[in-house]
Coordinates of C-alpha atoms and ligand atoms in Angstrom, one line a residue:
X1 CA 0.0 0.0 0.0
X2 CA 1.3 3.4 -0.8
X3 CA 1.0 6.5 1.3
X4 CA 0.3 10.0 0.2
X5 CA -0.5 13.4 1.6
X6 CA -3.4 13.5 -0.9
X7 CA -4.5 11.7 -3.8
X8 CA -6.3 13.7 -6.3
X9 CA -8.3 10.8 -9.2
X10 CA -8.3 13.1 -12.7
X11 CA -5.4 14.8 -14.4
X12 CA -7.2 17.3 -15.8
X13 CA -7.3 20.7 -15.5
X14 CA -8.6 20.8 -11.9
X15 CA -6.9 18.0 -10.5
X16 CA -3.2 18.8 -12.2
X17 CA -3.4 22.7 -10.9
X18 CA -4.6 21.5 -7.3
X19 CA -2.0 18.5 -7.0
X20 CA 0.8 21.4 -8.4
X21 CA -0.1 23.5 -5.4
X22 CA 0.4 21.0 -2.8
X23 CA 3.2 19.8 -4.2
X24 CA 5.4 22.7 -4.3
X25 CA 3.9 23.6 -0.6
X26 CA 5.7 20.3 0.8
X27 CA 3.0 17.7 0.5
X28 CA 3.2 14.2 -0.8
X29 CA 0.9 13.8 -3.8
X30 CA -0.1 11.4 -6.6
X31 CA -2.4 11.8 -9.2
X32 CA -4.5 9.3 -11.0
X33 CA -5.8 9.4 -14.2
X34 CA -8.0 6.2 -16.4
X35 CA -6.0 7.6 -19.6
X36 CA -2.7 7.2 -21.3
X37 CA -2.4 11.4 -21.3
X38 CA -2.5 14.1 -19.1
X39 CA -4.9 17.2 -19.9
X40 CA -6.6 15.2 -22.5
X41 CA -9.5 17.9 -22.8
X42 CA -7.1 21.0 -22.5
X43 CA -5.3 19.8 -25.4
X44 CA -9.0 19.9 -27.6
X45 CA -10.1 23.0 -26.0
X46 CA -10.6 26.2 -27.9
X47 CA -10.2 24.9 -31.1
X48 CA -6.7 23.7 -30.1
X49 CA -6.0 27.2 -28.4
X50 CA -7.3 26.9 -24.9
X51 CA -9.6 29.9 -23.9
X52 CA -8.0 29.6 -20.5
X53 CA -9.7 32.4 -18.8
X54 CA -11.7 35.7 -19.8
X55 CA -10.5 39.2 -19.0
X56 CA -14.4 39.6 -17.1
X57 CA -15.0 36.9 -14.9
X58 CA -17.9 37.3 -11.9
X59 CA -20.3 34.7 -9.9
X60 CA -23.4 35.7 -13.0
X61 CA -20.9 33.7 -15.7
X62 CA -21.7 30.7 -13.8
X63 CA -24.4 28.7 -13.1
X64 CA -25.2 26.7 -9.6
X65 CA -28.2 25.8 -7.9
X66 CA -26.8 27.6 -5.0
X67 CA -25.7 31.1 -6.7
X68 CA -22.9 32.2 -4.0
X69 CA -21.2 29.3 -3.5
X70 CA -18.7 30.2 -7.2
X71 CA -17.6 33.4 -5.1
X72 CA -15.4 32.9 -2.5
X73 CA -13.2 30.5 -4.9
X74 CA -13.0 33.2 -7.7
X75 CA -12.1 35.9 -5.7
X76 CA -9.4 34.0 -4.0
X77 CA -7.3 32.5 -7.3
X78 CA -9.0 34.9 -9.6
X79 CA -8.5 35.1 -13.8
X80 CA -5.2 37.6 -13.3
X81 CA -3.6 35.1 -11.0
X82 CA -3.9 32.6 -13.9
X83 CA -3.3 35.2 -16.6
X84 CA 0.1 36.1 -14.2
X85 CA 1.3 32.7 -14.5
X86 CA 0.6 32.0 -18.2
X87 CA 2.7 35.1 -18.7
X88 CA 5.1 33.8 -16.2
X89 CA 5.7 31.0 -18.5
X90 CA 6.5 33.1 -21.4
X91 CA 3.2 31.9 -23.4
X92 CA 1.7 34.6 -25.6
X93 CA -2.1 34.9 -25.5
X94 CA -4.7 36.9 -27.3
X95 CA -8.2 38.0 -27.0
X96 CA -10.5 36.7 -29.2
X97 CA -13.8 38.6 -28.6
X98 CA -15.3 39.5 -25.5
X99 CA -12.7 38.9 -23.1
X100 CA -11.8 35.5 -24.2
X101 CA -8.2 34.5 -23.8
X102 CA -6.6 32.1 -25.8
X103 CA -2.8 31.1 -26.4
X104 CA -1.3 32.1 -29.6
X105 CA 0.5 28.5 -30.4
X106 CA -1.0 25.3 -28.6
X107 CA -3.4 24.8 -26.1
X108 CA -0.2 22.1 -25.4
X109 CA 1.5 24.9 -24.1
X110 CA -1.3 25.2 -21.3
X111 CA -0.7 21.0 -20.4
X112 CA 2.8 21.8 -20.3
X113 CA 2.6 24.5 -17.8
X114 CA 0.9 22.2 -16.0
X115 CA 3.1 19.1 -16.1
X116 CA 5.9 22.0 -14.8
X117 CA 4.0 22.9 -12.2
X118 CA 3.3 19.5 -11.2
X119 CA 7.0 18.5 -11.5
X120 CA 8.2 21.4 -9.3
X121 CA 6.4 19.7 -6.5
X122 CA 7.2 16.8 -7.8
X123 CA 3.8 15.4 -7.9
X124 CA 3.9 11.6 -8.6
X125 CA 0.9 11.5 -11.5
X126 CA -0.1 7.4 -12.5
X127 CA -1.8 7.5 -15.7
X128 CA -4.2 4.5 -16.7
X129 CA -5.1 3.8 -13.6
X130 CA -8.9 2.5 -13.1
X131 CA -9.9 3.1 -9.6
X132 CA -11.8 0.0 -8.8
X133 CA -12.8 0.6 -4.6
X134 CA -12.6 3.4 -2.6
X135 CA -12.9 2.7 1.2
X136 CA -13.0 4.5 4.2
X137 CA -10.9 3.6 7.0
X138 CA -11.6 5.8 10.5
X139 CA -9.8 9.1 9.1
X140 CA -8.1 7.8 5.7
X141 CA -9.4 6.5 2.0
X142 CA -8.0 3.4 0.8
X143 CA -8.6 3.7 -3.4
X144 CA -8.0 0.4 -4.9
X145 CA -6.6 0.9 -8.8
X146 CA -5.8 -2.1 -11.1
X147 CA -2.6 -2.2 -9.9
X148 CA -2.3 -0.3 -6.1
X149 CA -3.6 0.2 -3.5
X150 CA -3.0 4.0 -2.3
X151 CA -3.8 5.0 1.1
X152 CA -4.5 8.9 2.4
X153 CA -6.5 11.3 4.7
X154 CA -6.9 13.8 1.8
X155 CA -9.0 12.6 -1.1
X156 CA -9.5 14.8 -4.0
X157 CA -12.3 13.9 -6.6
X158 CA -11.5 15.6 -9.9
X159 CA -13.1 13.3 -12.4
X160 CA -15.2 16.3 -14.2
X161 CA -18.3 15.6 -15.9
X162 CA -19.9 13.5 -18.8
X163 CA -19.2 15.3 -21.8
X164 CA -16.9 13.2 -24.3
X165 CA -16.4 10.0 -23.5
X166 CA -13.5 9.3 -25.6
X167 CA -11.7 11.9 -23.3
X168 CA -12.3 9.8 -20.3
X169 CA -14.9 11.4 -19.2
X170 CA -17.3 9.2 -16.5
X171 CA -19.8 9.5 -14.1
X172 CA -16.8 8.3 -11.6
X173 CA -17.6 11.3 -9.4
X174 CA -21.0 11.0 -9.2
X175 CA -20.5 7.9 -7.9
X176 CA -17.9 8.6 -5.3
X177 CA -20.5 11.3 -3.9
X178 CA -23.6 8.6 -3.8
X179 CA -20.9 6.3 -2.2
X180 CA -21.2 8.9 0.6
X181 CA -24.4 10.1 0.4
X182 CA -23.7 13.2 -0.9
X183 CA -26.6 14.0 -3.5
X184 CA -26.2 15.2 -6.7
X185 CA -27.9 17.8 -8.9
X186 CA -29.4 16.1 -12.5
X187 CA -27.0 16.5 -15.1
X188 CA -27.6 17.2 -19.0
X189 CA -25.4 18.3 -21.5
X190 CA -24.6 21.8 -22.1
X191 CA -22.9 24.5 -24.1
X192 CA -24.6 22.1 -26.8
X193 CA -25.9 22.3 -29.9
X194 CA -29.5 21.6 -31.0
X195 CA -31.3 19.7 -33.7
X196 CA -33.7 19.9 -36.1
X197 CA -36.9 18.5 -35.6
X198 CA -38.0 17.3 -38.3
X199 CA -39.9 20.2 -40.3
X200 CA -36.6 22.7 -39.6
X201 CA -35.0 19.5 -41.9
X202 CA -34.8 21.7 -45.2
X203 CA -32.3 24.3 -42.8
X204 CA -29.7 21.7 -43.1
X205 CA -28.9 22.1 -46.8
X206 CA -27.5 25.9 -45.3
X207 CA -24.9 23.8 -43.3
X208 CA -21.7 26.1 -42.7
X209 CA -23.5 29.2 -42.8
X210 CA -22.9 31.6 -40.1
X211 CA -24.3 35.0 -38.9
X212 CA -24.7 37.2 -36.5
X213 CA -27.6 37.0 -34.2
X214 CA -29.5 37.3 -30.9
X215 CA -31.1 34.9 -29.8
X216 CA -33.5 34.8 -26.2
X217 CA -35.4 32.9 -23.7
X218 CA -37.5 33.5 -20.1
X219 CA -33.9 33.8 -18.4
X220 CA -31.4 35.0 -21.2
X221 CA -30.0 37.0 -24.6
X222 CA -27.1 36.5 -26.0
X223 CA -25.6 37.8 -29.0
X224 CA -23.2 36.3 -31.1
X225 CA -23.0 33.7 -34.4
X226 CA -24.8 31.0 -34.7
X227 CA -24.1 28.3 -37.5
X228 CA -26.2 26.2 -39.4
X229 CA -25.3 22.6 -39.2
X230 CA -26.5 19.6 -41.1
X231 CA -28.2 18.5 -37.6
X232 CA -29.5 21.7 -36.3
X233 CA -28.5 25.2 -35.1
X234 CA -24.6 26.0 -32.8
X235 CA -22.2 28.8 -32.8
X236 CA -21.4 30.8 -30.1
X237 CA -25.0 32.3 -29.3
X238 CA -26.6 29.2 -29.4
X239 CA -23.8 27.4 -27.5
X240 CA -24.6 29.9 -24.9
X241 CA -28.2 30.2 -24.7
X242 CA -28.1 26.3 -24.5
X243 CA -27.1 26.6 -20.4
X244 CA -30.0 28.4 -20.0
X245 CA -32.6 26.1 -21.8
X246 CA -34.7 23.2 -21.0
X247 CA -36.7 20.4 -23.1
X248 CA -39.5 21.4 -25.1
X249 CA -38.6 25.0 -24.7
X250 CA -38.8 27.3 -27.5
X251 CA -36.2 30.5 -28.1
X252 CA -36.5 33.3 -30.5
X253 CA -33.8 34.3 -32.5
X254 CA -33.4 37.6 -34.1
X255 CA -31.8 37.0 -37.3
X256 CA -30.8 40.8 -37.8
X257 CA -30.3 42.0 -34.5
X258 CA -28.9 45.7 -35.5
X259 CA -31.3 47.0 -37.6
X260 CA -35.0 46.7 -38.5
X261 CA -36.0 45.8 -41.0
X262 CA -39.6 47.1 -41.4
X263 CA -37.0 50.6 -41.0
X264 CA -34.9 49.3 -44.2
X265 CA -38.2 48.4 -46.2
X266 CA -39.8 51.8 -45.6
X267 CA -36.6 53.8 -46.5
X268 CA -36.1 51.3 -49.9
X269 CA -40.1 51.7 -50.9
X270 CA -39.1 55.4 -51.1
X271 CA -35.9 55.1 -53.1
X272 CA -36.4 52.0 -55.1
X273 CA -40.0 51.1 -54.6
X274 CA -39.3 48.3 -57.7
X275 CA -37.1 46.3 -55.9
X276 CA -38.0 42.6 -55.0
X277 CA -37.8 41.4 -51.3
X278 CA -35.2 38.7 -52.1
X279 CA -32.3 41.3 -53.7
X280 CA -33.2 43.4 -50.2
X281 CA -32.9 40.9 -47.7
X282 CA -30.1 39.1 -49.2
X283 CA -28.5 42.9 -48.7
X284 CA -28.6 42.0 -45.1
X285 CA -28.7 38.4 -44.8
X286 CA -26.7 34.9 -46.1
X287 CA -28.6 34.4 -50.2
X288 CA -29.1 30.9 -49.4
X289 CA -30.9 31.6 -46.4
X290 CA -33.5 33.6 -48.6
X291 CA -33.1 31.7 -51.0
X292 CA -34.2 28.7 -48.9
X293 CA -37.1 30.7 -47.3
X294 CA -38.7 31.4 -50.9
X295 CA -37.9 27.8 -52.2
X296 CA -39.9 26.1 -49.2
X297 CA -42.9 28.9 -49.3
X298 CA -42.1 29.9 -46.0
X299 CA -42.1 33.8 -47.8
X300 CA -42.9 35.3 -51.0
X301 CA -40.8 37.1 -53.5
X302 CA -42.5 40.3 -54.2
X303 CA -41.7 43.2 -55.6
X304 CA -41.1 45.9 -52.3
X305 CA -43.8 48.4 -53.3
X306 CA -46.8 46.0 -53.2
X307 CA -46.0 44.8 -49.5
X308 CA -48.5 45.4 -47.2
X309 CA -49.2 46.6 -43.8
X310 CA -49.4 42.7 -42.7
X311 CA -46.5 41.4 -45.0
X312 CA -44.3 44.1 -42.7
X313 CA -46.0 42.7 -39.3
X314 CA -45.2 39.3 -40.6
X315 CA -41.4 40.3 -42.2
X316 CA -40.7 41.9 -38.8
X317 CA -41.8 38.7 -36.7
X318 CA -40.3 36.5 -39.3
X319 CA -36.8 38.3 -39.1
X320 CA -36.7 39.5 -35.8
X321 CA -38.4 37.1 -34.0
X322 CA -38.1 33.4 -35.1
X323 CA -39.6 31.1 -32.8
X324 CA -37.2 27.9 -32.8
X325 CA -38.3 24.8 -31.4
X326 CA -35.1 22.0 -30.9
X327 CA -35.7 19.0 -31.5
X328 CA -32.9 18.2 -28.5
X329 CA -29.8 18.8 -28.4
X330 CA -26.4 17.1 -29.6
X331 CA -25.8 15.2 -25.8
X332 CA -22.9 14.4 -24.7
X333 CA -21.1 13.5 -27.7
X334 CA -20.4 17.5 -28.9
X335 CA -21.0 19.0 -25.3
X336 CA -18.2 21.2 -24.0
X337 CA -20.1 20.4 -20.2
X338 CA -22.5 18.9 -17.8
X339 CA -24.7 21.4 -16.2
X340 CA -25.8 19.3 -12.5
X341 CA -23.0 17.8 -10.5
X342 CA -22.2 17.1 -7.1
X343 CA -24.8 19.0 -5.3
X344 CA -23.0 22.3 -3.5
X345 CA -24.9 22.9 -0.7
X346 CA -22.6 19.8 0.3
X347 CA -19.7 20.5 -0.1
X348 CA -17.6 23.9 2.1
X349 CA -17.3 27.0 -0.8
X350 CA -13.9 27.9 1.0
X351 CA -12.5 24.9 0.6
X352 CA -14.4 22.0 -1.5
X353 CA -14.4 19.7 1.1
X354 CA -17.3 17.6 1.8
X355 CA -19.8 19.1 4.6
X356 CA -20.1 15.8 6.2
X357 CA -17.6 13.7 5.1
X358 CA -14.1 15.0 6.3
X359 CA -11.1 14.8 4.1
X360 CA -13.3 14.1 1.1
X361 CA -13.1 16.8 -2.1
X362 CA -14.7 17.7 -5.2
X363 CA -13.1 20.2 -7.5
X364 CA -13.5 21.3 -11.4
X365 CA -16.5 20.1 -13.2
X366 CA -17.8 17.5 -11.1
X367 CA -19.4 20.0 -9.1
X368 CA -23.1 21.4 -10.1
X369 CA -20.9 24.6 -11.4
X370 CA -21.2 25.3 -15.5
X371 CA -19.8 28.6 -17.0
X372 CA -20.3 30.6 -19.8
X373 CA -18.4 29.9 -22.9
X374 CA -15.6 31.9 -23.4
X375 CA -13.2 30.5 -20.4
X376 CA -14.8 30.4 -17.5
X377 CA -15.2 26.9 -17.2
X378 CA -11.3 26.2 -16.9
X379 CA -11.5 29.3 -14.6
X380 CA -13.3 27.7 -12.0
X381 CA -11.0 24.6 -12.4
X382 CA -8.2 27.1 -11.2
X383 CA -9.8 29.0 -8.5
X384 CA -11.5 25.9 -7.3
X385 CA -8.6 23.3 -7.1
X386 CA -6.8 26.6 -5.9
X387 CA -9.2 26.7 -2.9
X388 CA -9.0 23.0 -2.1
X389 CA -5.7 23.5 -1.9
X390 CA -5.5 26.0 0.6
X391 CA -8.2 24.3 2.9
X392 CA -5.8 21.2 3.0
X393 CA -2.2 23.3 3.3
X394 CA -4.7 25.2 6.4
X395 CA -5.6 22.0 8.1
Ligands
FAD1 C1 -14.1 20.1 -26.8 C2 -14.1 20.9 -25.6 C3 -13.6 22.2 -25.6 C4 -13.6 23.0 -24.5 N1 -13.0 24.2 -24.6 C5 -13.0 25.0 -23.5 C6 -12.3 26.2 -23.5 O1 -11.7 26.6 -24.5 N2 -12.4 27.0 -22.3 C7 -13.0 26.6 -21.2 O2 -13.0 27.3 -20.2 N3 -13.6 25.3 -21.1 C8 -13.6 24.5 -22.2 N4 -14.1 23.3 -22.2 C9 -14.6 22.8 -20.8 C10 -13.4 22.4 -20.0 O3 -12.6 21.5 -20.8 C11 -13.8 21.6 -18.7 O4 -14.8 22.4 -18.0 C12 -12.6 21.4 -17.9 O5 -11.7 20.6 -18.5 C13 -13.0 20.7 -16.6 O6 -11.8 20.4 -15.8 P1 -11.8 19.2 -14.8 O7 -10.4 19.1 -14.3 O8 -12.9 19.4 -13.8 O9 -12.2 17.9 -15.7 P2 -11.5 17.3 -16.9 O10 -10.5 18.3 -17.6 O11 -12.5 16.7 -17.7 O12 -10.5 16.2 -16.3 C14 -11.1 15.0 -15.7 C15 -10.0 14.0 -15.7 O13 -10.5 12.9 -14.9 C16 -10.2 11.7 -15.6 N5 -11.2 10.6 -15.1 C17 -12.6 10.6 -15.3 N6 -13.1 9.5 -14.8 C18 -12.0 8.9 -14.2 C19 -11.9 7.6 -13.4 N7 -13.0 6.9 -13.2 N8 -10.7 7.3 -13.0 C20 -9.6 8.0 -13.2 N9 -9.7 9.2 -13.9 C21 -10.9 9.6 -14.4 C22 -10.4 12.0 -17.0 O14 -9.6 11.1 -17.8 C23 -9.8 13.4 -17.1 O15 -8.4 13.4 -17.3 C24 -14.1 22.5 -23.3 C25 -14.6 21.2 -23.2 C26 -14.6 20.4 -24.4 C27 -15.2 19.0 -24.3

């Protein structure tokens, strides 16, 4: 049986920052991971850029059934400590849009300011290692691999959350909480695309179009693109709006979100009343997308003098407010998170331990926490495994 400090199961984000703290503060620490790599989803994030952090992030990025518990961990490690360190490192970054932070080279260079981090506290990381059993022993965890048996009073579960499986991703965590009877929030897939049901079919032939829009539901707008795709609707906006959705909920989308065009129609029937609809709106909009809207009757070409007062009613709810019902979403195949997790009210805010289980942990994704896109997911990775870290070095 081996002996550590801590043991932290998931080299991921969360787990490798946590077990890099501890290590260079003296403590004895090995980290277990069911792949062959370290980082595994850092290396696919952002494109293959890593959007490590954003230059805004608050507590209202995030989502948690118990909306103060992000808090304390983000204001203790927050996005400048992280951006301090990348820079520490020498790796250039850039922002893409709205705060978003990505390296300029490789989001490899992110994994291997990890793996430095870890080796300067000479953290002992065992990859494929499938923990089998974990048992509780008076005041230390016995976790049983299929190879080991490692023995500790701090256990660290940083397994994160269902979202591509091929990345290792498993319900691991989940378990460990049930094990104690810690509950956990439902999960579902999120920052997700949606599909088409199947009258929106006829949209996919528009696959790898992309524009700007707004889209909205009872708790949220965002604006950004969105993308056609040959199974439904993604991009940014959508992406976005997707944290905020549930099943069988409709959103509107606002297909020309900076101007009006019942405005543009009345100015052009002045200047060039002869006009037909389809030159004007494919002004403003992708041509196929018209295109498509005249092909399937779903509007009619016309000449822009003869509209009426109801074809502008209906242009301006047709363009400005489309009511879109998904089908569903992608799952957890394309999912960049779970939304649900271990539930919070559960677990200390200051530190990520367990309420009523001492020396137990949850860090990173695992937890009921989901962020925004744009880097605040890998965010709370940091400033959570940074706040673990400090309630173990305090005990
Ligand atoms: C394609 C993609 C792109 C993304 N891009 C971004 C981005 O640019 N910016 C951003 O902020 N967020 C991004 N995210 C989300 C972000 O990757 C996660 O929120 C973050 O990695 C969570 O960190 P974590 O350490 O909690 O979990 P993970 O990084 O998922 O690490 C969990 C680790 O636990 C291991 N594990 C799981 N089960 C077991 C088990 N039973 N035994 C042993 N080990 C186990 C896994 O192999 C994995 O290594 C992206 C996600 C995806 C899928």
């Amino acid at each position: 049986m081996k002996q550590y400090d801590v043991v932290i199961i998931g080299a991921g984000a969360a787990g490798l920052f946590c077990a890099a703290q501890l290590g260079q503060a003296g403590k004895s620490v090995v980290v277990l991971d069911n792949g062959k790599k370290i980082g595994r989803k850092i290396l696919m994030s952002g494109g293959g850029f890593c959007n490590f952090t954003n230059l805004e992030v608050t507590p209202n990025h995030y989502l948690c059934q118990n909306r103060h518990f992000v808090k304390s961990a983000l204001s203790r490690y927050t996005n400048w400590d992280f951006i301090s360190l990348v820079a520490g490192y020498g790796i250039s970054y850039h922002e893409k849009e709205l705060g978003q932070l990505f390296c300029d080279e490789s989001s490899q260079q992110i994994v291997d300011l990890l793996q430095k981090e870890c080796a300067k506290g000479k953290v002992d990381i065992q990859l494929r290692q499938a923990v089998d059993l974990i048992q509780k022993v008076e005041n230390s965890y016995q976790i049983q691999t299929n190879g080991e048996i490692y023995q500790t009073e701090h256990l660290v579960i940083a397994t994160g959350g269902l979202s591509m499986s091929g990345l290792g991703a498993s319900p691991f965590g989940y378990k460990v909480a049930e094990q104690f009877d810690i509950p956990v929030v439902p999960v579902r897939a999120s920052l997700v695309p949606f599909t088409w049901k199947e009258s929106d079919k006829p949209f996919a032939a528009l696959s790898g179009i992309s524009l700007p829009i707004s889209v909205t539901n009872r708790n949220k707008t965002f604006s950004n693109q969105m993308l056609f795709t040959h199974r439904g609707l993604s991009g940014p906006a959508i992406l976005q709006i997707s944290n905020y959705w549930d099943m069988g909920e409709t959103v509107e989308i606002d297909l020309l979100p900076t101007e009006s065009i019942v405005d543009i129609l009345a100015e052009l029937r002045q200047s060039s009343p002869k006009l037909q609809l389809k030159t004007v709106l494919s002004r403003y909009l992708p041509k196929k997308l018209v295109e498509l809207w005249i092909e399937q009757q779903m509007l009619k070409d016309q000449v822009i003098a003869q509209l009426s007062k109801n074809d502008l009613q209906f242009l301006e709810q047709f363009i400005h407010h489309w009511h879109f019902l998904p089908n569903g979403t992608e799952g957890y195949r394309t999912a960049e998170v779970t939304m649900g997790g271990v539930d919070t009210d559960h677990i200390s805010s200051k530190t990520m331990e367990a309420k009523n289980v001492q020396g137990l942990y949850f860090i990173g994704e695992v937890l009921d926490v989901t962020g925004w896109l744009g880097g605040y997911n890998f965010q709370w990775a940091w400033s959570s495994a940074y706040a673990c870290a400090q309630g173990i070095l305090e005990k």
